[in-house]
Amino acid sequence: MRVVFVCTGNTCRSPMAAALFRDRLERHPELCALEFTVESAGLCAASGAPISPGAERALAKVGLSAAGHSAQPFTERFKEFDLILTMTEAHKAQVLLSYPEVARNVYTLKEYAGLDGGPDIDDPFGRDDGAYDACLGEIARAVEKAVERLSEELRSEAEEDGSE
């Protein structure tokens, strides 16, 4: 299973989401034994840029790190991923404009998670640590629900395969 999180610059939201998702997978009893590739990318990413200091500080507060993160642009290779989770509706629209064939695999993170409220996770870039902490909290809630949904979907697929 291959999952990519997408934002604008790939220095704040998407690397935080990927770090949280990896951590949640490791702690999930049904999913930890499965093979996952989890990446993040940006629609306007400068290749090689590090995670923003505010994002790294927010992750550190919850015992995680993405210190080795290196920003990468969202390219054609991500078309083959099983799940493309964007931070905003605008990101989703841009992905679909460039790669309409991925429509069945692309969602905003909050949409896939089934969370109420607006579909977007605001960009904390250039703001204070409180904005990064709030952003991380919003992403963490969405990731938790997304992992639950993914687990249910994989369980249903396995049951269907077993009944055929």
Coordinates of N, CA, C and O in Angstrom, one line a residue:
M1 N 0.9 -1.2 0.0 CA 0.0 0.0 0.0 C 0.9 1.2 0.0 O 1.8 1.3 0.8
R2 N 0.6 2.1 -0.9 CA 1.4 3.4 -1.0 C 0.5 4.6 -0.8 O -0.5 4.7 -1.5
V3 N 1.0 5.4 0.1 CA 0.2 6.6 0.5 C 1.1 7.8 0.4 O 2.3 7.8 0.8
V4 N 0.6 8.9 -0.2 CA 1.4 10.2 -0.3 C 0.5 11.3 0.2 O -0.7 11.4 -0.1
F5 N 1.1 12.2 1.0 CA 0.4 13.3 1.5 C 0.9 14.5 0.7 O 2.1 14.6 0.5
V6 N 0.0 15.4 0.3 CA 0.4 16.5 -0.6 C 0.0 17.9 0.0 O -1.2 18.0 0.5
C7 N 0.9 18.8 0.0 CA 0.6 20.2 0.3 C 1.3 21.1 -0.7 O 1.5 20.7 -1.8
T8 N 1.6 22.3 -0.3 CA 2.2 23.3 -1.3 C 3.7 23.1 -1.4 O 4.2 22.7 -2.5
G9 N 4.4 23.3 -0.3 CA 5.9 23.3 -0.4 C 6.5 22.1 0.1 O 7.8 22.0 0.1
N10 N 5.8 21.2 0.8 CA 6.3 19.9 1.3 C 7.3 20.2 2.4 O 8.3 19.5 2.6
T11 N 7.1 21.3 3.2 CA 7.9 21.6 4.3 C 7.2 21.7 5.7 O 7.8 21.7 6.7
C12 N 5.9 21.7 5.6 CA 5.1 21.8 6.9 C 4.0 20.7 7.0 O 4.3 19.7 7.6
R13 N 2.9 20.9 6.4 CA 1.7 20.0 6.6 C 2.0 18.6 6.1 O 1.7 17.6 6.9
S14 N 2.4 18.4 4.9 CA 2.5 17.0 4.4 C 3.6 16.2 5.1 O 3.3 15.0 5.4
P15 N 4.8 16.8 5.4 CA 5.7 15.9 6.2 C 5.2 15.7 7.6 O 5.5 14.6 8.1
M16 N 4.5 16.6 8.2 CA 3.9 16.3 9.5 C 2.9 15.2 9.4 O 2.8 14.3 10.3
A17 N 2.0 15.3 8.4 CA 1.0 14.2 8.2 C 1.7 12.9 8.0 O 1.2 11.8 8.5
A18 N 2.7 12.8 7.2 CA 3.4 11.6 6.9 C 4.0 11.0 8.2 O 3.9 9.8 8.4
A19 N 4.6 11.8 9.0 CA 5.2 11.4 10.2 C 4.2 10.8 11.2 O 4.4 9.8 11.8
L20 N 3.1 11.5 11.3 CA 2.0 11.1 12.2 C 1.4 9.8 11.6 O 1.1 8.9 12.4
F21 N 1.2 9.7 10.3 CA 0.6 8.5 9.7 C 1.5 7.3 10.0 O 1.1 6.2 10.3
R22 N 2.8 7.4 9.7 CA 3.8 6.3 10.0 C 3.7 5.9 11.4 O 3.7 4.7 11.7
D23 N 3.7 6.8 12.3 CA 3.6 6.5 13.8 C 2.3 5.8 14.1 O 2.4 4.8 14.8
R24 N 1.2 6.2 13.6 CA -0.1 5.6 13.8 C -0.1 4.1 13.2 O -0.6 3.2 13.9
L25 N 0.5 4.0 12.1 CA 0.5 2.6 11.5 C 1.3 1.7 12.3 O 0.9 0.5 12.5
E26 N 2.4 2.1 12.9 CA 3.3 1.3 13.7 C 2.6 0.8 15.0 O 2.9 -0.2 15.5
R27 N 1.6 1.6 15.4 CA 0.9 1.3 16.7 C -0.5 0.6 16.4 O -1.2 0.3 17.4
H28 N -0.8 0.5 15.2 CA -2.1 -0.1 14.8 C -2.0 -1.7 14.7 O -1.2 -2.2 13.9
P29 N -2.7 -2.4 15.5 CA -2.5 -3.9 15.6 C -2.7 -4.6 14.2 O -2.0 -5.5 14.0
E30 N -3.6 -4.1 13.4 CA -3.9 -4.8 12.1 C -3.0 -4.3 11.0 O -2.7 -5.0 10.1
L31 N -2.6 -3.1 11.1 CA -1.8 -2.5 10.0 C -0.3 -2.6 10.1 O 0.4 -2.5 9.1
C32 N 0.2 -2.7 11.3 CA 1.6 -2.7 11.5 C 2.4 -3.8 10.8 O 3.5 -3.7 10.5
A33 N 1.7 -4.9 10.6 CA 2.3 -6.0 9.9 C 2.3 -5.9 8.4 O 3.0 -6.7 7.7
L34 N 1.6 -5.0 7.8 CA 1.5 -4.8 6.4 C 2.6 -3.9 5.9 O 3.1 -3.1 6.6
E35 N 2.9 -4.0 4.6 CA 3.9 -3.2 4.0 C 3.3 -1.9 3.4 O 2.5 -1.9 2.6
F36 N 3.8 -0.8 4.0 CA 3.3 0.5 3.5 C 4.5 1.3 3.1 O 5.6 1.3 3.6
T37 N 4.3 2.1 2.0 CA 5.2 3.2 1.6 C 4.4 4.5 1.9 O 3.3 4.7 1.4
V38 N 5.0 5.3 2.7 CA 4.4 6.6 3.1 C 5.3 7.7 2.7 O 6.5 7.8 3.2
E39 N 4.9 8.6 1.9 CA 5.7 9.7 1.4 C 4.9 11.0 1.5 O 3.7 11.0 1.8
S40 N 5.6 12.1 1.3 CA 4.9 13.4 1.2 C 5.6 14.2 0.0 O 6.7 13.9 -0.4
A41 N 4.8 15.1 -0.5 CA 5.3 15.8 -1.7 C 4.5 17.2 -1.7 O 3.5 17.4 -1.0
G42 N 5.1 18.1 -2.5 CA 4.5 19.4 -2.6 C 4.2 19.8 -4.0 O 5.0 19.5 -4.9
L43 N 3.2 20.5 -4.3 CA 2.8 20.9 -5.6 C 3.7 22.0 -6.1 O 3.9 22.2 -7.3
C44 N 4.4 22.8 -5.2 CA 5.3 23.8 -5.5 C 6.6 23.7 -4.7 O 7.2 24.6 -4.3
A45 N 7.0 22.4 -4.5 CA 8.1 22.1 -3.6 C 9.5 22.5 -4.3 O 9.6 22.2 -5.5
A46 N 10.4 23.0 -3.5 CA 11.8 23.2 -3.9 C 12.5 21.9 -3.4 O 12.6 21.7 -2.2
S47 N 12.9 21.1 -4.4 CA 13.6 19.8 -4.1 C 14.7 20.0 -3.1 O 15.5 20.9 -3.2
G48 N 14.6 19.2 -2.0 CA 15.7 19.1 -1.0 C 15.5 20.1 0.1 O 16.3 20.0 1.1
A49 N 14.5 20.9 0.1 CA 14.2 21.8 1.3 C 14.0 21.0 2.5 O 13.3 19.9 2.5
P50 N 14.5 21.4 3.7 CA 14.2 20.7 4.9 C 12.8 21.0 5.5 O 12.1 21.9 5.0
I51 N 12.4 20.2 6.4 CA 11.1 20.5 7.1 C 11.3 21.9 7.8 O 12.4 22.2 8.2
S52 N 10.2 22.6 7.9 CA 10.3 23.9 8.5 C 10.6 23.7 10.0 O 10.1 22.8 10.6
P53 N 11.3 24.7 10.6 CA 11.6 24.5 12.1 C 10.4 24.4 12.9 O 10.3 23.7 13.9
G54 N 9.3 25.2 12.6 CA 8.1 25.2 13.4 C 7.4 23.8 13.3 O 6.9 23.3 14.3
A55 N 7.4 23.2 12.1 CA 6.8 21.9 12.0 C 7.6 20.8 12.8 O 7.1 20.0 13.5
E56 N 9.0 20.9 12.7 CA 9.8 20.0 13.5 C 9.6 20.2 15.0 O 9.5 19.2 15.7
R57 N 9.5 21.4 15.5 CA 9.2 21.7 16.9 C 7.9 21.1 17.3 O 7.8 20.5 18.4
A58 N 6.9 21.3 16.5 CA 5.5 20.7 16.8 C 5.6 19.2 16.9 O 5.0 18.6 17.8
L59 N 6.3 18.6 15.9 CA 6.4 17.1 16.0 C 7.2 16.7 17.2 O 6.8 15.7 17.8
A60 N 8.2 17.4 17.6 CA 9.0 17.0 18.8 C 8.2 17.0 20.0 O 8.4 16.2 20.9
K61 N 7.2 17.9 20.1 CA 6.3 18.0 21.3 C 5.5 16.7 21.4 O 5.0 16.5 22.5
V62 N 5.3 16.0 20.4 CA 4.5 14.7 20.5 C 5.4 13.5 20.3 O 5.0 12.4 20.0
G63 N 6.7 13.7 20.4 CA 7.7 12.6 20.4 C 8.1 12.1 19.0 O 8.6 11.0 18.9
L64 N 7.8 12.9 18.0 CA 8.2 12.5 16.6 C 9.2 13.5 16.0 O 9.4 14.5 16.5
S65 N 9.7 13.0 14.9 CA 10.7 13.9 14.2 C 10.6 13.6 12.7 O 10.3 12.5 12.3
A66 N 10.9 14.6 11.9 CA 11.0 14.5 10.5 C 12.3 15.2 10.1 O 12.4 15.8 9.0
A67 N 13.3 15.2 11.0 CA 14.5 16.0 10.8 C 15.2 15.6 9.5 O 15.9 16.5 8.9
G68 N 15.1 14.4 9.0 CA 15.8 14.0 7.8 C 15.0 14.3 6.5 O 15.4 13.9 5.4
H69 N 13.8 14.9 6.7 CA 12.9 15.2 5.6 C 13.6 16.0 4.5 O 14.3 17.0 4.8
S70 N 13.3 15.7 3.3 CA 13.8 16.4 2.1 C 12.7 16.7 1.2 O 12.1 15.7 0.6
A71 N 12.3 17.9 1.0 CA 11.1 18.2 0.1 C 11.2 17.7 -1.3 O 12.3 17.6 -1.8
Q72 N 10.1 17.2 -1.8 CA 10.1 16.7 -3.2 C 8.8 17.2 -3.9 O 7.8 17.3 -3.2
P73 N 8.9 17.5 -5.2 CA 7.7 17.9 -5.9 C 6.8 16.7 -6.2 O 7.2 15.5 -6.2
F74 N 5.5 17.0 -6.3 CA 4.5 15.9 -6.7 C 4.7 15.7 -8.2 O 4.5 16.6 -9.0
T75 N 5.1 14.5 -8.5 CA 5.4 14.2 -9.9 C 4.5 13.0 -10.4 O 3.8 12.4 -9.7
E76 N 4.7 12.7 -11.7 CA 3.9 11.6 -12.3 C 4.1 10.3 -11.6 O 3.2 9.5 -11.6
R77 N 5.2 10.1 -10.9 CA 5.4 8.8 -10.2 C 4.3 8.5 -9.1 O 4.0 7.4 -8.8
F78 N 3.8 9.6 -8.6 CA 2.8 9.4 -7.5 C 1.4 9.0 -8.1 O 0.5 8.6 -7.3
K79 N 1.3 9.0 -9.4 CA 0.0 8.5 -10.0 C -0.3 7.1 -9.6 O -1.4 6.6 -9.6
E80 N 0.8 6.3 -9.4 CA 0.7 4.9 -9.1 C 0.3 4.6 -7.6 O 0.2 3.5 -7.2
F81 N 0.3 5.6 -6.8 CA 0.1 5.4 -5.4 C -1.4 5.1 -5.1 O -2.3 5.5 -5.9
D82 N -1.6 4.3 -4.1 CA -3.0 3.8 -3.8 C -3.9 4.9 -3.2 O -5.1 4.8 -3.3
L83 N -3.2 5.8 -2.5 CA -4.0 6.9 -1.8 C -3.2 8.2 -1.8 O -2.0 8.2 -1.5
I84 N -3.8 9.2 -2.4 CA -3.2 10.5 -2.5 C -4.1 11.5 -1.6 O -5.3 11.7 -1.9
L85 N -3.5 11.9 -0.5 CA -4.3 12.7 0.5 C -3.7 14.1 0.5 O -2.6 14.4 0.9
T86 N -4.5 15.1 0.1 CA -4.1 16.5 0.0 C -4.6 17.3 1.2 O -5.5 16.9 1.9
M87 N -3.9 18.4 1.5 CA -4.2 19.2 2.6 C -5.4 20.1 2.3 O -6.0 20.6 3.3
T88 N -5.7 20.5 1.1 CA -6.8 21.4 0.7 C -7.5 20.9 -0.5 O -7.0 20.1 -1.3
E89 N -8.7 21.5 -0.7 CA -9.5 21.2 -1.9 C -8.7 21.8 -3.1 O -8.7 21.2 -4.2
A90 N -8.0 22.9 -3.0 CA -7.2 23.4 -4.1 C -6.1 22.5 -4.5 O -5.8 22.3 -5.7
H91 N -5.4 21.9 -3.5 CA -4.4 20.9 -3.8 C -5.0 19.7 -4.6 O -4.5 19.2 -5.6
K92 N -6.2 19.2 -4.1 CA -6.9 18.1 -4.8 C -7.2 18.5 -6.2 O -7.0 17.7 -7.1
A93 N -7.7 19.7 -6.4 CA -8.1 20.1 -7.8 C -6.9 20.2 -8.7 O -7.0 19.8 -9.8
Q94 N -5.7 20.7 -8.1 CA -4.5 20.8 -8.9 C -4.0 19.4 -9.3 O -3.6 19.2 -10.5
V95 N -4.1 18.4 -8.4 CA -3.6 17.1 -8.7 C -4.5 16.5 -9.8 O -4.1 15.9 -10.8
L96 N -5.9 16.7 -9.7 CA -6.8 16.1 -10.6 C -6.7 16.8 -12.0 O -6.9 16.2 -13.0
L97 N -6.3 18.1 -12.0 CA -6.1 18.8 -13.3 C -4.9 18.2 -14.0 O -5.0 18.0 -15.2
S98 N -3.9 17.9 -13.3 CA -2.7 17.4 -13.9 C -2.8 15.9 -14.2 O -2.2 15.4 -15.2
Y99 N -3.5 15.2 -13.3 CA -3.6 13.7 -13.5 C -5.0 13.2 -13.2 O -5.3 12.6 -12.2
P100 N -5.9 13.5 -14.2 CA -7.3 13.1 -14.0 C -7.6 11.6 -13.7 O -8.5 11.2 -13.1
E101 N -6.6 10.8 -14.2 CA -6.8 9.4 -14.0 C -6.7 8.9 -12.6 O -7.0 7.7 -12.3
V102 N -6.2 9.7 -11.7 CA -6.1 9.3 -10.3 C -7.4 9.7 -9.4 O -7.3 9.5 -8.2
A103 N -8.4 10.1 -10.1 CA -9.6 10.6 -9.4 C -10.1 9.6 -8.3 O -10.5 10.1 -7.2
R104 N -10.0 8.3 -8.5 CA -10.6 7.4 -7.6 C -9.7 7.2 -6.3 O -10.1 6.7 -5.3
N105 N -8.5 7.8 -6.4 CA -7.5 7.6 -5.3 C -7.2 8.9 -4.6 O -6.4 8.9 -3.6
V106 N -7.7 10.0 -5.0 CA -7.4 11.3 -4.4 C -8.5 11.9 -3.5 O -9.6 11.9 -4.0
Y107 N -8.1 12.3 -2.3 CA -9.1 12.9 -1.4 C -8.3 14.0 -0.6 O -7.1 14.0 -0.5
T108 N -9.1 15.0 -0.1 CA -8.4 15.8 1.0 C -8.3 14.9 2.2 O -9.1 13.9 2.3
L109 N -7.3 15.1 3.0 CA -7.1 14.3 4.2 C -8.4 14.3 5.1 O -8.9 13.2 5.5
K110 N -9.0 15.5 5.3 CA -10.2 15.5 6.1 C -11.4 14.9 5.5 O -12.2 14.3 6.1
E111 N -11.5 14.9 4.2 CA -12.5 14.2 3.4 C -12.4 12.7 3.6 O -13.4 12.0 4.0
Y112 N -11.2 12.2 3.4 CA -11.0 10.7 3.6 C -11.2 10.3 5.0 O -11.8 9.2 5.3
A113 N -10.9 11.2 6.0 CA -11.1 10.9 7.4 C -12.5 11.0 7.8 O -12.9 10.5 8.9
G114 N -13.4 11.6 7.0 CA -14.8 11.7 7.3 C -15.0 12.8 8.4 O -16.0 12.7 9.1
L115 N -14.2 13.8 8.5 CA -14.3 14.8 9.5 C -15.3 15.9 9.0 O -15.3 16.3 7.8
D116 N -16.1 16.4 9.9 CA -17.0 17.5 9.6 C -16.2 18.8 9.5 O -15.1 18.9 10.0
G117 N -16.9 19.8 9.0 CA -16.2 21.1 8.9 C -15.6 21.3 7.5 O -15.8 20.5 6.6
G118 N -14.9 22.4 7.4 CA -14.3 22.6 6.1 C -13.3 21.5 5.7 O -12.7 20.9 6.6
P119 N -13.0 21.4 4.4 CA -12.1 20.3 3.9 C -10.6 20.7 4.0 O -9.8 19.8 3.9
D120 N -10.3 21.9 4.3 CA -8.9 22.4 4.3 C -8.2 22.4 5.6 O -8.8 22.7 6.6
I121 N -6.9 22.1 5.6 CA -6.0 22.2 6.7 C -5.2 23.4 6.4 O -4.4 23.4 5.4
D122 N -5.3 24.5 7.2 CA -4.6 25.8 6.9 C -3.1 25.6 7.0 O -2.6 24.9 7.9
D123 N -2.4 26.4 6.2 CA -1.0 26.4 6.2 C -0.4 27.2 7.3 O -0.7 28.4 7.4
P124 N 0.4 26.6 8.2 CA 1.0 27.4 9.3 C 2.3 28.1 8.8 O 2.9 28.8 9.7
F125 N 2.8 27.9 7.6 CA 4.1 28.4 7.2 C 4.3 29.9 7.5 O 3.4 30.7 7.2
G126 N 5.4 30.2 8.2 CA 5.7 31.6 8.5 C 5.0 32.1 9.8 O 5.2 33.3 10.1
R127 N 4.2 31.3 10.4 CA 3.5 31.8 11.6 C 4.2 31.3 12.9 O 5.2 30.6 12.8
D128 N 3.6 31.6 14.0 CA 4.2 31.2 15.3 C 4.0 29.7 15.6 O 3.3 29.0 14.9
D129 N 4.7 29.3 16.7 CA 4.6 27.9 17.1 C 3.2 27.4 17.4 O 2.8 26.3 17.2
G130 N 2.4 28.3 17.9 CA 1.0 28.0 18.2 C 0.2 27.6 17.0 O -0.6 26.6 17.0
A131 N 0.5 28.2 15.8 CA -0.1 27.8 14.6 C 0.3 26.4 14.1 O -0.5 25.7 13.6
Y132 N 1.6 26.2 14.3 CA 2.1 24.8 13.9 C 1.5 23.7 14.9 O 1.1 22.7 14.4
D133 N 1.4 24.0 16.2 CA 0.8 23.1 17.1 C -0.6 22.8 16.8 O -1.1 21.7 16.8
A134 N -1.4 23.9 16.4 CA -2.8 23.7 16.1 C -2.9 22.9 14.8 O -3.8 22.0 14.7
C135 N -2.1 23.2 13.8 CA -2.1 22.5 12.6 C -1.8 21.0 12.8 O -2.5 20.1 12.3
L136 N -0.8 20.7 13.6 CA -0.4 19.3 13.9 C -1.6 18.6 14.6 O -1.9 17.5 14.3
G137 N -2.3 19.3 15.5 CA -3.4 18.7 16.2 C -4.6 18.4 15.2 O -5.2 17.3 15.3
E138 N -4.8 19.3 14.3 CA -5.8 19.0 13.3 C -5.5 17.9 12.4 O -6.3 17.0 12.1
I139 N -4.2 17.8 12.0 CA -3.7 16.7 11.1 C -3.8 15.4 11.9 O -4.2 14.4 11.4
A140 N -3.4 15.4 13.2 CA -3.4 14.2 14.0 C -4.8 13.6 14.1 O -5.0 12.4 14.0
R141 N -5.8 14.5 14.3 CA -7.2 14.0 14.4 C -7.6 13.4 13.1 O -8.2 12.3 13.1
A142 N -7.3 14.0 12.0 CA -7.6 13.5 10.7 C -6.9 12.2 10.4 O -7.4 11.2 9.8
V143 N -5.6 12.1 10.7 CA -4.8 10.9 10.5 C -5.4 9.7 11.3 O -5.5 8.6 10.8
E144 N -5.8 10.0 12.5 CA -6.3 8.9 13.4 C -7.6 8.3 12.7 O -7.7 7.1 12.5
K145 N -8.5 9.2 12.2 CA -9.7 8.7 11.5 C -9.3 8.1 10.2 O -10.0 7.1 9.8
A146 N -8.3 8.6 9.5 CA -8.0 8.0 8.2 C -7.4 6.6 8.4 O -7.7 5.7 7.6
V147 N -6.6 6.4 9.4 CA -6.1 5.1 9.7 C -7.2 4.1 10.0 O -7.2 3.0 9.6
E148 N -8.2 4.6 10.8 CA -9.3 3.7 11.1 C -10.1 3.3 9.8 O -10.4 2.2 9.6
R149 N -10.3 4.3 8.9 CA -11.0 4.0 7.7 C -10.2 3.0 6.8 O -10.7 2.1 6.3
L150 N -8.9 3.3 6.7 CA -8.1 2.4 5.9 C -8.1 1.0 6.5 O -8.2 0.0 5.7
S151 N -8.0 0.8 7.8 CA -8.1 -0.5 8.4 C -9.4 -1.2 8.0 O -9.4 -2.4 7.7
E152 N -10.5 -0.5 8.1 CA -11.8 -1.0 7.8 C -11.9 -1.4 6.3 O -12.4 -2.5 6.0
E153 N -11.4 -0.6 5.5 CA -11.4 -0.9 4.0 C -10.5 -2.1 3.7 O -11.0 -3.0 2.9
L154 N -9.4 -2.2 4.3 CA -8.5 -3.4 4.1 C -9.1 -4.6 4.6 O -9.0 -5.7 4.0
R155 N -9.8 -4.5 5.8 CA -10.4 -5.7 6.4 C -11.6 -6.2 5.5 O -11.7 -7.4 5.3
S156 N -12.3 -5.2 5.0 CA -13.5 -5.6 4.1 C -13.0 -6.2 2.8 O -13.5 -7.2 2.3
E157 N -11.9 -5.7 2.2 CA -11.3 -6.3 1.0 C -10.8 -7.7 1.3 O -11.0 -8.6 0.5
A158 N -10.2 -7.9 2.5 CA -9.7 -9.3 2.8 C -10.8 -10.2 3.0 O -10.8 -11.4 2.6
E159 N -11.9 -9.8 3.6 CA -13.1 -10.6 3.8 C -13.7 -11.0 2.5 O -14.1 -12.1 2.2
E160 N -13.8 -10.0 1.5 CA -14.3 -10.3 0.2 C -13.5 -11.3 -0.6 O -14.0 -12.2 -1.2
D161 N -12.2 -11.1 -0.4 CA -11.2 -12.0 -1.1 C -11.4 -13.4 -0.5 O -11.3 -14.4 -1.3
G162 N -11.6 -13.5 0.7 CA -11.8 -14.8 1.4 C -13.1 -15.5 1.1 O -13.2 -16.7 1.2
S163 N -14.1 -14.8 0.7 CA -15.4 -15.4 0.4 C -15.6 -15.7 -1.0 O -16.6 -16.3 -1.4
E164 N -14.6 -15.4 -1.9 CA -14.7 -15.7 -3.3 C -14.3 -17.1 -3.6 O -13.6 -17.7 -3.0

